[in-house]
């Protein structure tokens, strides 16, 4: 189940990195960026990170195919979907100044 929880983070960073790499190539030197921004784009938009993400996807798929009874697969799917929602909230909150919901069990 833990493998499925982590996958959306890696996957979305790869996607954002690829989008930012394309934008950087399109804008060229017309925009100034701190070197740290370029380092982030190079890391997450690069081929090495993409290979690592694809390898991780294969690991998750393999774990689901080999060891997943129906209940485990259901939980993996639920955890994956929740992680996707949280990733979306993380990226979206900067633009919309979104407040995080209370996930505590005490309610």
Backbone as JSON, one array per atom type, in Angstrom:
{
  "sequence": "XXXXXXXXXXXXXXXXXXXXXXXXXXXXXXXXXXXXXXXXXXXXXXXXXXXXXXXXXXXXXXXXXXXXXXXXXXXXXXXXXXXXXXXXXXXXXXXXXXXXXXXXXXX",
  "N": [[0.82, -1.19, 0.0], [1.98, 1.21, 0.73], [3.69, 1.85, -1.38], [1.95, 2.74, -3.37], [0.98, 5.05, -2.25], [3.09, 6.9, -2.36], [3.6, 7.26, -5.06], [2.08, 9.31, -6.6], [3.35, 11.75, -5.88], [6.0, 11.6, -6.93], [5.33, 11.31, -9.61], [3.87, 13.63, -10.29], [5.79, 15.61, -9.83], [7.58, 14.98, -11.84], [5.99, 15.54, -14.08], [5.44, 18.32, -13.73], [8.06, 19.27, -13.77], [8.79, 18.6, -16.42], [6.99, 20.26, -17.83], [7.86, 22.78, -16.98], [10.45, 22.75, -17.96], [9.97, 22.74, -20.72], [8.75, 25.25, -20.91], [10.84, 26.89, -20.07], [12.63, 26.45, -22.16], [11.17, 27.55, -24.23], [10.97, 30.25, -23.42], [13.6, 30.99, -23.18], [16.38, 33.14, -22.71], [14.9, 35.33, -22.09], [13.73, 35.7, -19.68], [14.69, 36.22, -16.36], [16.02, 33.98, -14.01], [16.56, 32.65, -10.75], [19.49, 30.68, -10.07], [18.83, 28.42, -8.6], [16.25, 27.8, -9.39], [16.62, 26.91, -12.01], [18.16, 24.66, -11.43], [16.29, 23.08, -10.09], [14.41, 22.66, -12.15], [16.07, 21.31, -13.98], [16.59, 18.97, -12.54], [14.01, 17.73, -11.97], [12.81, 17.81, -14.46], [14.42, 16.36, -16.03], [15.85, 13.58, -17.91], [16.88, 11.49, -16.35], [15.44, 11.58, -13.91], [12.91, 11.08, -14.96], [13.25, 8.43, -15.87], [13.62, 7.2, -13.37], [11.1, 7.63, -12.21], [9.46, 6.2, -13.99], [10.51, 3.66, -13.53], [9.71, 3.36, -10.87], [6.92, 3.4, -11.17], [6.65, 0.97, -12.51], [7.47, -0.74, -10.47], [5.39, -0.38, -8.61], [3.22, -1.28, -10.16], [4.03, -3.95, -10.51], [4.07, -4.87, -7.84], [1.37, -4.68, -7.26], [0.33, -6.5, -9.09], [1.51, -8.93, -8.34], [1.29, -9.33, -5.51], [-1.17, -8.58, -4.69], [-4.1, -9.01, -3.06], [-7.67, -8.7, -3.32], [-8.6, -6.83, -1.41], [-6.25, -5.48, -0.61], [-5.5, -4.33, -3.06], [-7.67, -2.62, -3.41], [-7.27, -0.87, -1.26], [-4.78, 0.18, -2.01], [-5.53, 1.58, -4.3], [-7.31, 3.47, -3.16], [-5.53, 4.87, -1.48], [-3.74, 5.87, -3.38], [-5.44, 7.57, -4.86], [-6.18, 9.41, -2.85], [-3.67, 10.53, -2.32], [-3.21, 11.73, -4.79], [-5.2, 13.7, -4.73], [-4.26, 15.23, -2.57], [-1.79, 16.07, -3.59], [-2.71, 17.66, -5.7], [-4.01, 19.64, -4.19], [-1.82, 20.71, -2.84], [-0.32, 21.92, -4.93], [-2.24, 23.63, -5.99], [-2.95, 25.31, -3.91], [-1.18, 27.45, -3.63], [-1.84, 29.22, -5.64], [-4.54, 29.75, -5.11], [-4.63, 30.3, -2.43], [-5.56, 28.4, -0.61], [-7.08, 26.87, 2.22], [-6.08, 24.2, 4.29], [-7.89, 21.17, 4.82], [-9.23, 19.69, 7.87], [-7.96, 16.71, 8.77], [-8.08, 15.15, 10.95], [-8.97, 12.45, 13.13], [-10.61, 13.0, 15.19], [-12.99, 14.3, 14.81]],
  "CA": [[0.0, 0.0, 0.0], [2.86, 2.37, 0.83], [4.22, 2.19, -2.7], [0.93, 3.49, -4.1], [0.83, 6.37, -1.62], [4.18, 7.78, -2.76], [3.69, 7.42, -6.51], [1.63, 10.59, -7.16], [4.33, 12.81, -5.65], [7.04, 11.47, -7.94], [4.75, 11.45, -10.95], [3.51, 15.03, -10.53], [7.03, 16.38, -9.93], [8.11, 14.75, -13.18], [5.13, 16.28, -15.01], [5.69, 19.76, -13.56], [9.42, 19.51, -14.25], [8.77, 18.57, -17.89], [6.3, 21.47, -18.28], [8.72, 23.93, -16.72], [11.56, 22.63, -18.9], [9.47, 23.21, -22.02], [8.54, 26.7, -20.81], [12.17, 27.52, -20.04], [13.17, 26.41, -23.52], [10.38, 28.51, -25.02], [11.28, 31.62, -23.02], [15.03, 31.23, -23.33], [16.98, 34.1, -21.79], [14.05, 36.51, -21.96], [13.29, 35.76, -18.28], [15.75, 35.92, -15.39], [15.66, 33.02, -12.96], [17.65, 32.28, -9.85], [20.07, 29.39, -10.46], [18.15, 27.33, -7.9], [15.09, 27.42, -10.2], [17.12, 26.09, -13.1], [18.58, 23.37, -10.87], [15.05, 22.33, -9.83], [13.88, 22.26, -13.46], [16.97, 20.3, -14.53], [16.44, 17.72, -11.8], [12.7, 17.1, -12.12], [12.46, 17.74, -15.87], [15.45, 15.61, -16.73], [15.63, 12.19, -18.32], [17.2, 10.57, -15.26], [14.29, 11.53, -13.01], [11.82, 10.41, -15.69], [13.55, 6.99, -15.8], [13.35, 6.75, -12.0], [9.65, 7.6, -12.01], [8.93, 5.06, -14.75], [10.9, 2.46, -12.78], [8.86, 3.29, -9.68], [5.6, 2.98, -11.66], [6.76, -0.48, -12.78], [7.52, -1.42, -9.16], [4.03, -0.36, -8.07], [2.41, -2.21, -10.98], [4.46, -5.31, -10.2], [3.6, -5.2, -6.5], [-0.08, -4.87, -7.35], [0.05, -7.72, -9.86], [2.01, -10.15, -7.68], [0.93, -9.56, -4.12], [-2.37, -7.87, -4.31], [-5.44, -9.56, -2.97], [-8.64, -7.68, -3.68], [-8.65, -5.79, -0.36], [-5.01, -4.7, -0.72], [-5.6, -3.52, -4.27], [-8.65, -1.56, -3.14], [-6.6, 0.11, -0.39], [-3.77, 0.85, -2.83], [-6.25, 2.54, -5.15], [-7.79, 4.55, -2.3], [-4.37, 5.67, -1.05], [-3.25, 6.57, -4.57], [-6.38, 8.66, -5.16], [-6.05, 10.44, -1.81], [-2.4, 11.22, -2.56], [-3.42, 12.6, -5.95], [-5.96, 14.85, -4.25], [-3.38, 16.05, -1.74], [-0.84, 16.71, -4.5], [-3.43, 18.74, -6.37], [-4.22, 20.7, -3.2], [-0.52, 21.33, -2.58], [0.04, 22.8, -6.04], [-3.31, 24.59, -6.2], [-3.09, 26.23, -2.78], [-0.37, 28.65, -3.82], [-2.58, 30.15, -6.49], [-5.84, 30.08, -4.54], [-4.5, 30.5, -0.98], [-6.49, 27.44, -0.04], [-6.86, 26.35, 3.56], [-6.08, 22.74, 4.35], [-8.95, 20.62, 5.66], [-8.82, 18.97, 9.06], [-8.06, 15.28, 8.53], [-7.99, 14.42, 12.22], [-10.01, 11.45, 13.39], [-11.35, 13.4, 16.37], [-14.28, 14.92, 14.47]],
  "C": [[0.86, 1.26, 0.0], [3.44, 2.8, -0.51], [3.24, 3.06, -3.47], [0.76, 4.9, -3.54], [1.88, 7.35, -2.15], [4.2, 8.11, -4.25], [3.22, 8.78, -7.04], [2.64, 11.73, -6.97], [5.42, 12.77, -6.72], [6.51, 11.82, -9.33], [4.44, 12.92, -11.25], [4.77, 15.9, -10.62], [7.65, 16.2, -11.31], [7.3, 15.57, -14.2], [5.41, 17.78, -14.94], [7.08, 20.1, -14.07], [9.48, 19.55, -15.76], [8.09, 19.84, -18.44], [7.18, 22.7, -18.11], [9.94, 23.92, -17.64], [11.15, 23.14, -20.28], [9.28, 24.73, -22.01], [9.88, 27.43, -20.79], [12.79, 27.55, -21.43], [12.46, 27.41, -24.42], [10.77, 29.95, -24.7], [12.75, 31.99, -23.2], [15.56, 32.2, -22.28], [16.13, 35.35, -21.6], [13.55, 36.7, -20.52], [14.48, 35.42, -17.4], [15.22, 34.97, -14.34], [16.84, 32.85, -12.04], [18.21, 30.91, -10.28], [19.38, 28.2, -9.79], [16.92, 26.87, -8.7], [15.53, 26.53, -11.35], [17.56, 24.72, -12.6], [17.36, 22.49, -10.6], [14.48, 21.8, -11.14], [14.75, 21.16, -14.06], [16.77, 18.95, -13.85], [15.12, 17.03, -12.13], [12.23, 17.01, -13.57], [13.4, 16.88, -16.68], [15.09, 14.16, -17.01], [15.89, 11.21, -17.2], [16.02, 10.45, -14.29], [13.11, 10.83, -13.68], [12.03, 8.89, -15.66], [13.22, 6.45, -14.41], [11.86, 6.66, -11.73], [9.05, 6.42, -12.76], [9.3, 3.74, -14.09], [10.01, 2.27, -11.56], [7.44, 2.87, -10.06], [5.6, 1.48, -11.91], [6.79, -1.27, -11.48], [6.12, -1.49, -8.55], [3.14, -1.33, -8.83], [2.74, -3.66, -10.66], [3.97, -5.75, -8.83], [2.09, -5.47, -6.51], [-0.42, -6.18, -8.05], [0.42, -8.98, -9.09], [1.41, -10.39, -6.3], [-0.4, -9.01, -3.71], [-3.61, -8.71, -4.28], [-6.41, -8.41, -3.2], [-8.68, -6.53, -2.68], [-7.41, -4.9, -0.43], [-5.05, -3.79, -1.94], [-6.58, -2.37, -4.09], [-8.01, -0.46, -2.29], [-5.53, 0.87, -1.16], [-4.41, 1.93, -3.69], [-6.73, 3.73, -4.32], [-6.65, 5.48, -1.88], [-3.81, 6.49, -2.21], [-4.13, 7.78, -4.88], [-6.27, 9.77, -4.12], [-4.74, 11.22, -2.0], [-2.49, 12.15, -3.76], [-4.17, 13.86, -5.54], [-5.08, 15.79, -3.44], [-2.32, 16.75, -2.58], [-1.5, 17.88, -5.22], [-3.62, 19.92, -5.42], [-2.91, 21.44, -2.94], [-0.18, 22.34, -3.67], [-0.99, 23.92, -6.22], [-3.36, 25.66, -5.1], [-2.28, 27.51, -2.94], [-1.12, 29.7, -4.64], [-3.85, 30.64, -5.8], [-5.82, 30.37, -3.04], [-5.49, 29.63, -0.22], [-6.1, 27.05, 1.38], [-6.93, 24.83, 3.52], [-7.22, 22.26, 5.23], [-8.37, 19.92, 6.88], [-9.04, 17.49, 8.82], [-8.03, 14.47, 9.83], [-9.2, 13.51, 12.41], [-10.94, 11.92, 14.5], [-12.71, 14.02, 16.06], [-15.36, 13.91, 14.32]]
}
